[in-house]
XYZ file of C-alpha atoms in Angstrom:
613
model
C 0.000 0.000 0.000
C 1.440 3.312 -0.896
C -0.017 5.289 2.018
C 2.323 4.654 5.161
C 1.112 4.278 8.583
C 2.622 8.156 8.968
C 0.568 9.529 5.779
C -2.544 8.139 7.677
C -1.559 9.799 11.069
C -1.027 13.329 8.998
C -4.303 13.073 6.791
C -5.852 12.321 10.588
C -4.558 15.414 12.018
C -5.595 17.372 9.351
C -9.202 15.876 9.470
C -8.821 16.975 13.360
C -8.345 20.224 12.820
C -10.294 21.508 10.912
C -13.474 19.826 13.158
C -11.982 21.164 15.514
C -12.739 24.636 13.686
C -16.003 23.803 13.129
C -16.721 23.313 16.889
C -15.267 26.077 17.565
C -17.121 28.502 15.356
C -20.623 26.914 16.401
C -21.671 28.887 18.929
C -20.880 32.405 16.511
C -24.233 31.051 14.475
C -27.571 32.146 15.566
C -29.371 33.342 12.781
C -29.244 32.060 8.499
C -27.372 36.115 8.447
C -24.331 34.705 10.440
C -24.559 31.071 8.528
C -24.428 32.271 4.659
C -22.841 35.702 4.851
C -21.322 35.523 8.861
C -23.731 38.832 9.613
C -21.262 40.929 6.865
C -18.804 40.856 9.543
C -15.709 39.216 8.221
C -12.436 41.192 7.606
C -9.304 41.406 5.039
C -7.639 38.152 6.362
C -10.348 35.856 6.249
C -11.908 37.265 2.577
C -8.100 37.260 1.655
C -8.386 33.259 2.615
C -11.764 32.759 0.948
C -10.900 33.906 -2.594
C -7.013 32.031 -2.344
C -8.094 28.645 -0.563
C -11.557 28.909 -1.419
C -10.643 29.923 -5.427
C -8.214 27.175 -5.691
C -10.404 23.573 -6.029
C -8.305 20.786 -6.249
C -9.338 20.316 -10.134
C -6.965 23.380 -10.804
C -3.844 21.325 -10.175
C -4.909 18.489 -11.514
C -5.992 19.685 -14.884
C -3.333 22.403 -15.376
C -0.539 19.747 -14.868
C -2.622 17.433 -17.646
C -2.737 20.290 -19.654
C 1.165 21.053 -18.993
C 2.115 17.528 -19.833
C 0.376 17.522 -22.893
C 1.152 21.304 -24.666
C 4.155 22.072 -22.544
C 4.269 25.600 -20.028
C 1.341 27.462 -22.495
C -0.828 25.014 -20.822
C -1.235 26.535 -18.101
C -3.189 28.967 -19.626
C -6.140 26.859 -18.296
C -5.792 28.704 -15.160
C -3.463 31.921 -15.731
C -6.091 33.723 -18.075
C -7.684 34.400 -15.420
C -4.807 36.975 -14.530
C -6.114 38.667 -17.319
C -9.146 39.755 -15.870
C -7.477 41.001 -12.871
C -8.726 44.357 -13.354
C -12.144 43.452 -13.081
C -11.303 41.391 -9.951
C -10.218 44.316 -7.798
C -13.635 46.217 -9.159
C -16.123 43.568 -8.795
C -15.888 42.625 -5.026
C -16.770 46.109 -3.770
C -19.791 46.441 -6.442
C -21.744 42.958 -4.437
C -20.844 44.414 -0.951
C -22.555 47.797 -1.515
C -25.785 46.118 -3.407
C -26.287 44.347 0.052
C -27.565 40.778 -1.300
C -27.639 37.544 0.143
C -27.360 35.515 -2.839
C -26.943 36.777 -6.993
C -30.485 35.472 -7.473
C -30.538 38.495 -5.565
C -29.402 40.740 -7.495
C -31.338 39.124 -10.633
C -34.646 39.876 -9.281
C -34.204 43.514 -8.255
C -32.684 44.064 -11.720
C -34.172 41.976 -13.965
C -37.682 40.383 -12.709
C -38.752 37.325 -11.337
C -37.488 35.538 -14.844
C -34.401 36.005 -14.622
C -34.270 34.933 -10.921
C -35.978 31.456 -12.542
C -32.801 31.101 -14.805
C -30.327 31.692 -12.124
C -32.027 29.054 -9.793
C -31.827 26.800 -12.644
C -28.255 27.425 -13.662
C -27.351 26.884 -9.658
C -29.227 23.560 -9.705
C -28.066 22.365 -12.671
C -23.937 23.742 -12.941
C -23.158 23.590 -8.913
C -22.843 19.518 -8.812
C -20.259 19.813 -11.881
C -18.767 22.811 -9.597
C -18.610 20.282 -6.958
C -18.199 17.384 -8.897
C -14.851 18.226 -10.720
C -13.447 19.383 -7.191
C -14.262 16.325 -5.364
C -13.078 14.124 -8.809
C -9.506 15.583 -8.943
C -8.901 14.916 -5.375
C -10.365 11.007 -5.590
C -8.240 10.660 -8.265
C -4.984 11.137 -6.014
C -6.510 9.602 -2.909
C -6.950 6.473 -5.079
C -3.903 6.835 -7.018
C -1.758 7.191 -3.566
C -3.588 4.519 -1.650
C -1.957 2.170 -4.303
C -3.373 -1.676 -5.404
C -3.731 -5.103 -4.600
C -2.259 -8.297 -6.283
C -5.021 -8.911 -8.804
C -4.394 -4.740 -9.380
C -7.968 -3.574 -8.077
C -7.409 -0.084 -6.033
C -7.129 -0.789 -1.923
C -9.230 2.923 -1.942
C -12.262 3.097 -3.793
C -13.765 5.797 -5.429
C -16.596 6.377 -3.366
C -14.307 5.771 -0.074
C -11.928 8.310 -1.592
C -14.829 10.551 -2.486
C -16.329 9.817 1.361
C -13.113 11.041 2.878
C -13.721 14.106 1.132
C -17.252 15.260 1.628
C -17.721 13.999 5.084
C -15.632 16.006 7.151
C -16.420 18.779 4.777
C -20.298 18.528 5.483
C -19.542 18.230 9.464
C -17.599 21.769 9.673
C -19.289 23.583 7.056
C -23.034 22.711 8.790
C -21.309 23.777 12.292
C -20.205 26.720 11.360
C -20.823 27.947 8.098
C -19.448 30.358 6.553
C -17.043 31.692 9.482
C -15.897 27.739 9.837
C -15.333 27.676 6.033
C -13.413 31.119 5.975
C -11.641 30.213 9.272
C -10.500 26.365 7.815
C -9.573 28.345 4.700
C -6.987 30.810 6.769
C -5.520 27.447 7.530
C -5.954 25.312 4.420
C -4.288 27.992 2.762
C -0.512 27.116 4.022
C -1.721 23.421 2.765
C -2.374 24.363 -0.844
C 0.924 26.688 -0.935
C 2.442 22.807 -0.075
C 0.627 21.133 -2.753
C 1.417 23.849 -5.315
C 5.307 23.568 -5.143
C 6.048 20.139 -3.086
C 6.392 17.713 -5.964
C 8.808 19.757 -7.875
C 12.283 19.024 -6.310
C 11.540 15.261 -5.601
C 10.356 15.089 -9.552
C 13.864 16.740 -10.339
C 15.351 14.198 -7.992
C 14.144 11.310 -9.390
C 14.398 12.248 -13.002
C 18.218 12.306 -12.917
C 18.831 16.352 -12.393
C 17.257 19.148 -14.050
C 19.648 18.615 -16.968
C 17.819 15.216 -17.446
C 14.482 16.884 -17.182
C 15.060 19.671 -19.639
C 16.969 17.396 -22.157
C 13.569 15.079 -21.870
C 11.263 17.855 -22.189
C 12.533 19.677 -25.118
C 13.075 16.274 -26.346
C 9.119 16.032 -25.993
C 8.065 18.929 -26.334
C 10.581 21.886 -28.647
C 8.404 24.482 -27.320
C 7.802 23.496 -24.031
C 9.549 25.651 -22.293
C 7.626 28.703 -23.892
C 4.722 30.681 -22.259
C 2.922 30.838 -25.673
C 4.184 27.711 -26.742
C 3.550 28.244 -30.476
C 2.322 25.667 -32.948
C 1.965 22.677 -30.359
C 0.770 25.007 -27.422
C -2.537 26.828 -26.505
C -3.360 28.836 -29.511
C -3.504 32.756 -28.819
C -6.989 33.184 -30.640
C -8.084 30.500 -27.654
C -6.631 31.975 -25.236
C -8.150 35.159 -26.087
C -11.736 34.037 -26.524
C -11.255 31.491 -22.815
C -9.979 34.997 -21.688
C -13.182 37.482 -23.083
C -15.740 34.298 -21.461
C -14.005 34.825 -18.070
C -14.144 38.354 -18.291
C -18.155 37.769 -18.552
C -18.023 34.562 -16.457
C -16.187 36.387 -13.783
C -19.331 38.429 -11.939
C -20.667 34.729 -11.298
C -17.962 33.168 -10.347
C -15.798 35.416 -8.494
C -16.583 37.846 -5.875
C -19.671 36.366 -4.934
C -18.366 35.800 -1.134
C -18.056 39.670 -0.959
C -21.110 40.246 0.638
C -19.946 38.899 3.792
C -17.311 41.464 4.119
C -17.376 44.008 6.859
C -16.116 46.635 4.653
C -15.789 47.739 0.553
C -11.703 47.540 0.807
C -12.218 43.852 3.280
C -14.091 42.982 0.351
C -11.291 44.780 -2.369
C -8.507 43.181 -1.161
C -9.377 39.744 -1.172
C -8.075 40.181 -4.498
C -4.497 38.938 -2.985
C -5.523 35.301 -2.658
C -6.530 35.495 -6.543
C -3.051 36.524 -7.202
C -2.063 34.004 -4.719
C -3.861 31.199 -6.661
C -1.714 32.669 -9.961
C 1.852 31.967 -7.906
C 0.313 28.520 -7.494
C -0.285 28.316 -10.820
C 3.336 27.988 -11.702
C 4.183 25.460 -9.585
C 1.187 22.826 -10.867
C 2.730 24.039 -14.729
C 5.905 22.901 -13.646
C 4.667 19.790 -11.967
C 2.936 18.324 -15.361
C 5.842 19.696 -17.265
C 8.391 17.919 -15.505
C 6.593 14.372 -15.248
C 7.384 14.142 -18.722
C 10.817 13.328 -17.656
C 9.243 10.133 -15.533
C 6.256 9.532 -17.985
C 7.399 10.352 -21.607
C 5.741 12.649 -23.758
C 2.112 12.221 -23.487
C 1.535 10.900 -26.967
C 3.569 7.464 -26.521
C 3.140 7.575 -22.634
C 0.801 5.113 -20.927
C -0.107 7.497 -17.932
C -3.359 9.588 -18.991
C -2.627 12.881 -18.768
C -5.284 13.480 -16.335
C -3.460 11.065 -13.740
C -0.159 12.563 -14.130
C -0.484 14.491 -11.178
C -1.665 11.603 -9.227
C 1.352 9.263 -10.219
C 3.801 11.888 -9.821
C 3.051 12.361 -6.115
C 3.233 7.989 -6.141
C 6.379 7.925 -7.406
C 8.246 10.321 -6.369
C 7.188 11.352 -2.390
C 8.583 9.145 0.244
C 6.424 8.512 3.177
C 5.177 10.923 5.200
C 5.118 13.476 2.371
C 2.322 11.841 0.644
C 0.007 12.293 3.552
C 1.071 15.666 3.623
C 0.089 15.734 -0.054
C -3.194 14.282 0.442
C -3.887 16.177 3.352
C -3.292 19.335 0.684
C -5.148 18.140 -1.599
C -8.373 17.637 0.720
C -7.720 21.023 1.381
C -7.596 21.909 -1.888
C -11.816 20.665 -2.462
C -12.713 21.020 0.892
C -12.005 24.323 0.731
C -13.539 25.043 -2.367
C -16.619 22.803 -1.809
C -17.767 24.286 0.991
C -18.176 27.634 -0.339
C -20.003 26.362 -2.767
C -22.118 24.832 -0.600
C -23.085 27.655 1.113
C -23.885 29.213 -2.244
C -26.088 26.782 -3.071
C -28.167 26.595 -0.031
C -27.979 29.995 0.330
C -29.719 30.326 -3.432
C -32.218 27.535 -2.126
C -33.211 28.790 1.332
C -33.101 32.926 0.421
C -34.589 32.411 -3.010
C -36.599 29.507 -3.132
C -37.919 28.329 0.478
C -38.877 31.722 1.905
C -40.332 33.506 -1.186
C -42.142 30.368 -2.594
C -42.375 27.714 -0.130
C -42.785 28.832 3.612
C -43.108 33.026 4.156
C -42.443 34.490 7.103
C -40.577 32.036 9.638
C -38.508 32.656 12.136
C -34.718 33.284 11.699
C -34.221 30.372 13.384
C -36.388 28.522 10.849
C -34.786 29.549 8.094
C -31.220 29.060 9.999
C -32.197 24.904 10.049
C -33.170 24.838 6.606
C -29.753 26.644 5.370
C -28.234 24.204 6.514
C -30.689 21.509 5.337
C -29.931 22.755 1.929
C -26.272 23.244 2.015
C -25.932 19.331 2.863
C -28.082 18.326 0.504
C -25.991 20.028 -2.653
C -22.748 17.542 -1.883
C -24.419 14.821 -2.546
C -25.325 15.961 -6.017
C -21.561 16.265 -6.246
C -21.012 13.224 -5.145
C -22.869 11.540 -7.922
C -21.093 13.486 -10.776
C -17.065 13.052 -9.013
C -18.347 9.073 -9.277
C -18.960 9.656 -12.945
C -16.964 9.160 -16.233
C -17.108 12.960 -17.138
C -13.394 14.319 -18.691
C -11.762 16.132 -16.372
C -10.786 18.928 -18.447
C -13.932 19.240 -20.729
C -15.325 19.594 -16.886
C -13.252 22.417 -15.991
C -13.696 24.278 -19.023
C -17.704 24.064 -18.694
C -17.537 25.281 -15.411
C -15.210 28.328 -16.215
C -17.652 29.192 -19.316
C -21.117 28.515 -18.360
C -21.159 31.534 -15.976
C -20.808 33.867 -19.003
C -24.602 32.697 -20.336
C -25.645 34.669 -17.760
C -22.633 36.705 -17.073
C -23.095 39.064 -20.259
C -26.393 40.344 -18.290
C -24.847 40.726 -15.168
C -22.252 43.470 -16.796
C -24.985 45.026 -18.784
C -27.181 45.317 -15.707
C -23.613 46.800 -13.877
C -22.746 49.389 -16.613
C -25.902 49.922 -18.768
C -28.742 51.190 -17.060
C -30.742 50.317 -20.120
C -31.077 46.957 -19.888
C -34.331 45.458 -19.722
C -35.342 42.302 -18.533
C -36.705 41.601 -21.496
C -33.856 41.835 -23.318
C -32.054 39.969 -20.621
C -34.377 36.733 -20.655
C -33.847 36.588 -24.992
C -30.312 36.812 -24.849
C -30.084 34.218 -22.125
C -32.121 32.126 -23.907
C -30.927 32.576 -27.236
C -27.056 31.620 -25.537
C -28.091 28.802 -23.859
C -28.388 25.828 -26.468
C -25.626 27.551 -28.406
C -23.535 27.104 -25.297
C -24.573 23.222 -25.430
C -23.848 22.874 -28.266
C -20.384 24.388 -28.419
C -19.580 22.096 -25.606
C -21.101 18.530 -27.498
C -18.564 17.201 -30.003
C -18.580 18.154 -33.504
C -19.986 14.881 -34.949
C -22.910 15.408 -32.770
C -23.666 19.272 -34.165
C -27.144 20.106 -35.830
C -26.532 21.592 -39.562
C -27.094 24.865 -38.405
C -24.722 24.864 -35.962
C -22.283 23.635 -37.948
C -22.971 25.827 -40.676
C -22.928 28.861 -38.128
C -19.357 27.471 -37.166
C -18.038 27.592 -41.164
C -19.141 31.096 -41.286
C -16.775 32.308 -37.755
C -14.255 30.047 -39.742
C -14.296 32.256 -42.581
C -14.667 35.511 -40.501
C -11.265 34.310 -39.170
C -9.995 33.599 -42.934
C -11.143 36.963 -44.026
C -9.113 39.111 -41.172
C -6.464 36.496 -41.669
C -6.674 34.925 -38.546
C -5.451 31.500 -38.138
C -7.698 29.645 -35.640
C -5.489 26.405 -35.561
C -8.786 24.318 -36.543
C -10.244 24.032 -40.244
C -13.645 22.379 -41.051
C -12.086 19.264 -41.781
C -10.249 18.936 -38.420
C -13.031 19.718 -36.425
C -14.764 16.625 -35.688
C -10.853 15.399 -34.108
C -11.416 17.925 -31.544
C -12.371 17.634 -28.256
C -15.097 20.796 -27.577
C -12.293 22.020 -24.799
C -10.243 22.380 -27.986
C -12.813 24.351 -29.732
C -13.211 27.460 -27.831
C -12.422 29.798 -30.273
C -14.738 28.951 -32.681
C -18.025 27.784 -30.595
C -17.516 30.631 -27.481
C -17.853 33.911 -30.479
C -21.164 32.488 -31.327
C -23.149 32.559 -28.190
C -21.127 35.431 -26.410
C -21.916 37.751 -29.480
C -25.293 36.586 -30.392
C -26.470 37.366 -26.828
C -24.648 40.680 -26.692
C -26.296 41.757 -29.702
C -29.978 40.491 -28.332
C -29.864 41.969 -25.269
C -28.608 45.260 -27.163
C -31.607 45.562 -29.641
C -33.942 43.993 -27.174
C -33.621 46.410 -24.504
C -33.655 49.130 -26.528
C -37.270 48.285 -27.739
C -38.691 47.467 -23.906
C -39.121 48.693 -20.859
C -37.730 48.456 -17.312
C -39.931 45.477 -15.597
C -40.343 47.389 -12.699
C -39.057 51.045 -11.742
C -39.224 51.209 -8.457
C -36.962 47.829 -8.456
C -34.607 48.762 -10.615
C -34.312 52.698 -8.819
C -33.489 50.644 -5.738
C -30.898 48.375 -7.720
C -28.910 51.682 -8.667
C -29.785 53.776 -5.343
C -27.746 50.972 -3.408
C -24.778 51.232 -5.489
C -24.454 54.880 -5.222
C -25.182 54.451 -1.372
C -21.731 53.131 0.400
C -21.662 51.129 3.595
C -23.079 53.108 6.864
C -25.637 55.406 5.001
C -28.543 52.638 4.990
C -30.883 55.146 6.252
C -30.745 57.436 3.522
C -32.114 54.148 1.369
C -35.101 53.547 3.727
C -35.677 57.708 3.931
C -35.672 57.366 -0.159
C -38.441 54.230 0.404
C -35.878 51.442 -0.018
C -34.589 48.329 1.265
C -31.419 48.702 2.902
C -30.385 45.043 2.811
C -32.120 42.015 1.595
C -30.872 40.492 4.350
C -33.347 41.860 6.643
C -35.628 39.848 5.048
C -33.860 36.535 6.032
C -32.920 37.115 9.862
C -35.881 40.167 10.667
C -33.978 42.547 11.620
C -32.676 45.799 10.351
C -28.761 46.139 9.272
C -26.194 48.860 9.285
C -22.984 49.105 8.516
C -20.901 50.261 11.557
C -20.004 53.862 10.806
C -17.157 53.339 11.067
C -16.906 50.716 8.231
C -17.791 54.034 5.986
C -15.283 54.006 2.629
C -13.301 56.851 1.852
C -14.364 55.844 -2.020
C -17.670 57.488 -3.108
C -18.421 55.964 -6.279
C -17.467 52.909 -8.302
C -16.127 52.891 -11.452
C -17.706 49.629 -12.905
C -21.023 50.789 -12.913
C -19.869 54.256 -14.409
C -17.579 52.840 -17.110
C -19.502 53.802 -19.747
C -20.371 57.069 -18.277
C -17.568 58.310 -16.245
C -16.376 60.997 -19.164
C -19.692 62.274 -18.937
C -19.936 62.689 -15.391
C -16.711 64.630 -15.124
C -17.255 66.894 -17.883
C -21.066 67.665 -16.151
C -19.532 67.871 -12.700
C -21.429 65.200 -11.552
C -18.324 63.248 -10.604
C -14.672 64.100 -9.676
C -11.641 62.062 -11.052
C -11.164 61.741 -6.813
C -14.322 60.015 -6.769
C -12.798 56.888 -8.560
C -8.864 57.090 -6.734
C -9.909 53.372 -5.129
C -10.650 52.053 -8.350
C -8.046 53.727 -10.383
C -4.760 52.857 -8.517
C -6.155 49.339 -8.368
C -6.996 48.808 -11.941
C -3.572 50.676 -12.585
C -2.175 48.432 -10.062
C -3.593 45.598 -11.716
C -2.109 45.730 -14.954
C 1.296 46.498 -13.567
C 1.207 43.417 -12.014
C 0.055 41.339 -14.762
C 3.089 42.534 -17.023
C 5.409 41.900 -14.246
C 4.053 38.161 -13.307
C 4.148 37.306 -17.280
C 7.704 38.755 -17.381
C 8.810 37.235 -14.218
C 7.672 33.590 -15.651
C 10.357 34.258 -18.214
C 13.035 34.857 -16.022
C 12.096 31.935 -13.410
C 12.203 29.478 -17.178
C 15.819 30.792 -17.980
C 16.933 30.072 -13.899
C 15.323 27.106 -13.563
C 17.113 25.839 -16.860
C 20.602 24.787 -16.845
């Protein structure tokens, strides 16, 4: 057995702790407030923790050092883009704080109408097991891989064991404690996932032979591995660039949505370090698949799937002791992950579904049991998809794209204060069967899908484009492969819907939509001037009956937000309605931003030609 009586003892203490956190955060929870959003209390170091351990799921190693082994460094694109769309990371956070939701269902129905809150329920229901799923499948895969196999070669761990030693102990402290035990286990699985990110890479060097051996292997492999862009055999730019523009539009969904339990806008700003965390992380899971090649082979001839690499790699190369360590990072990893998730999801189902449809006016207390009835009911929708078949990759690149269906109305309703719901509900559903079928394989395309995919082919032809795919090749293309051709079609067609239909329609409802745009302009400790205006300060009141205020002291120095003036800004300045001061927050960070994204890019450069004898 490849797990040592010592790698047990390790994963056990990690198990430990973290109950232990849960028990310990228990007695914080009295009301669903304190369970989903920890009564908007929580500061810089835990929402620092939430976006690094909770952003990292233990699919991002996995599939990044599959995607390494198989394209060389360019492959870890997968991941990196999203440093890309950093900008709109240190914008976003504050934007969900000062709207004062519980849940983006939320902030659906005060923008959009009722419809749109019906979408967004069904896009939770239906994309948060694959959320889960690919988390809690990555880490299975190692806790299998590492528990090794008997004589007749059947696995000692099973998957469902494997995926058992997962969700269970993540269920237990989550349900305690909720969001402050999932933010308080993340300030600690955080060290753990640093460990995961960069542990492998001198024992692979090690037992390759030296890093001369691994180097003369991989160029061997790969003559272009060593390159960020990777040219003809990596990640092609015009893929990169559309992944990139469907994470931009994904990343409102995805990212951010944890900021309403911040105490303050900049607690809520500066979680934006653990996202640049997770990129430093980034490098060392790159590294990981790129060097395995020097144990494995190339990945065309070798016999290890590319999806396993990572798990063989910690089997054959960790001694004892280490690989519980590894595991115990790796649970950390999902767990981590997984539970904010959860959260989400029963947040979504207790906030949006039980109390408006189901049972009205409970008690806090109520509503507080079936939060957490909800939240441990989503795992086990996980559970069944982790126990499937699904590709690993395909998987990851669903999840990081499916948020944009709904994504593109999420910016519009941010920066356009002419979208309608009406043209938000045609767009959404014009984009969603052309995002299904852009993610089914070619061969399985409807003519006029197919068709529609010839004519981006020869937009690309006419601007003299190359999109490294021709008609002919596409049906020997997985859809993960095919970004560039199938993400243009439903990203533009709904653009262009909601557009024209929006400019035909009306608002659904004024008085919602005055209230949507009268909390944005309204930052944290000036509630009452929302209720003197006949608003809602919170929608969490709702939830836990009570009325909520930002302490006072909490108040931001920054008076407006640039997101939801970018298209107006100019305008505002010239009229006086604004002064360049008014954005400083927003301004040094997106400045700040992009100075940091040329500097990481460059510094991967200059780490290749160290690293390289």
């Amino acid at each position: 057995m490849n797990l040592a009586l010592i790698d047990w003892v390790i994963v056990a203490l990690y198990i430990a702790v973290i109950l232990a956190i849960g028990v310990w955060s228990l007695r914080r929870i009295q009301d669903a407030g304190g369970f989903l959003l920890g009564n908007r209390k929580l500061g810089t170091g835990m929402m620092i923790a939430s976006t690094f351990a909770g952003g990292i799921n233990a699919n991002h190693p996995v599939s990044v050092a599959a995607n390494t082994f198989k394209h060389g460094l360019s492959g870890m694109w997968l991941s990196l883009a999203y440093i890309l769309a950093t900008p709109v990371f240190w914008m976003w956070p504050p934007v969900v704080r000062r709207l004062r939701i519980v849940t983006m269902v939320d902030f659906f129905r005060m923008r959009y109408g009722r419809l749109m809150e019906w979408f967004n329920l069904i896009k939770v229901t239906v994309v948060a097991p694959f959320s889960f799923g690919v988390g809690i499948k990555a880490a299975a895969i190692l806790v299998v891989a590492v528990g090794g196999r008997d004589a007749a070669g059947a696995p000692l761990i099973g998957t469902h064991t494997a995926i058992a030693m997962i969700v269970i102990p993540t269920l237990i402290y989550t349900l305690m404690g909720g969001v402050v035990a999932a933010y308080a286990v993340d300030m600690f699985q955080s060290l753990l996932i640093v460990v995961l990110s960069f542990l492998l890479l001198p024992f692979l060097v090690w037992k390759a032979g030296g890093m001369v051996e691994v180097d003369r292997q991989v160029s061997a492999a790969l003559p272009l591995g060593w390159d960020l862009l990777g040219g003809a055999q990596g990640v092609p730019g015009i893929w990169l660039f559309w992944f990139t523009v469907s994470l931009v539009f994904s990343a409102p969904i995805v990212y951010g949505g944890g900021s309403g339990a911040a105490r303050t806008e900049m607690a809520a700003r500066w979680a934006i370090i653990g996202n640049l965390g997770k990129r430093f992380c980034t490098l060392g899971w790159g590294l990981t698949g790129l060097f395995a090649i020097a144990l494995f082979g190339a990945s065309s001839v070798s016999s290890v799937r590319a999806e396993d690499v990572f798990a063989r790699a910690c089997v054959e190369s960790l001694p004892a002791g280490l690989r519980g360590v590894m595991v115990a990072a790796m649970l950390a990893a999902v767990m981590s992950s997984i539970a904010g998730m959860m959260l989400q999801f029963g947040g979504n189902m207790v906030n949006n579904l039980y109390k408006d449809y189901l049972v009205r006016n409970a008690s806090p207390a109520h509503y507080l049991v079936m939060a957490r009835v909800f939240t441990g009911a989503s795992v086990f929708l996980g559970w069944i998809v982790a126990a499937s078949d699904l590709g690993l990759v395909h998987n990851v690149v669903i999840v990081e794209q499916v948020s944009g269906v709904l994504g593109v109305t999420v910016l519009a309703a941010i920066v356009w204060r002419r979208a309608t719901a009406a043209g938000a509900v045609v767009a959404t559903a014009a984009m969603a069967p052309l995002f299904y079928w852009g993610n089914r394989a070619a061969s399985k395309w409807p003519e006029w899908y197919r068709w529609t995919v010839d004519r981006v082919l020869d937009g690309y032809a006419a601007v003299g484009i190359d999109p490294h795919v021709t008609s002919a090749t596409l049906a020997t293309l997985g859809p993960e492969e095919l970004v560039q051709v199938t993400t243009p079609i439903f990203l533009s067609v709904g653009t262009v819907l909601l557009v024209v239909v929006s400019l035909c329609t009306r608002q659904h409802h004024e008085h919602s939509v005055a209230e949507f745009y009268a909390r944005l302009e309204t930052p944290l400790g000036d509630e009452q001037r929302l209720r003197d205006a006949g608003f809602q300060a919170d929608t969490l009141e709702d939830l836990d009956r009570a009325q909520i205020d930002a302490d006072a002291k909490d108040r931001d120095v920054s008076r407006r937000l640039l997101l939801p003036d970018l298209l107006t800004w100019p305008w505002l300045l010239l009229t006086g309605r604004a002064r360049l001061s008014d954005y400083r927050v927003d301004l040094f960070g997106v400045a700040g931003s992009i100075l940091f994204i040329l500097l990481f890019l460059k510094s991967v450069g200059w780490l290749v030609d160290w690293i390289r004898p």
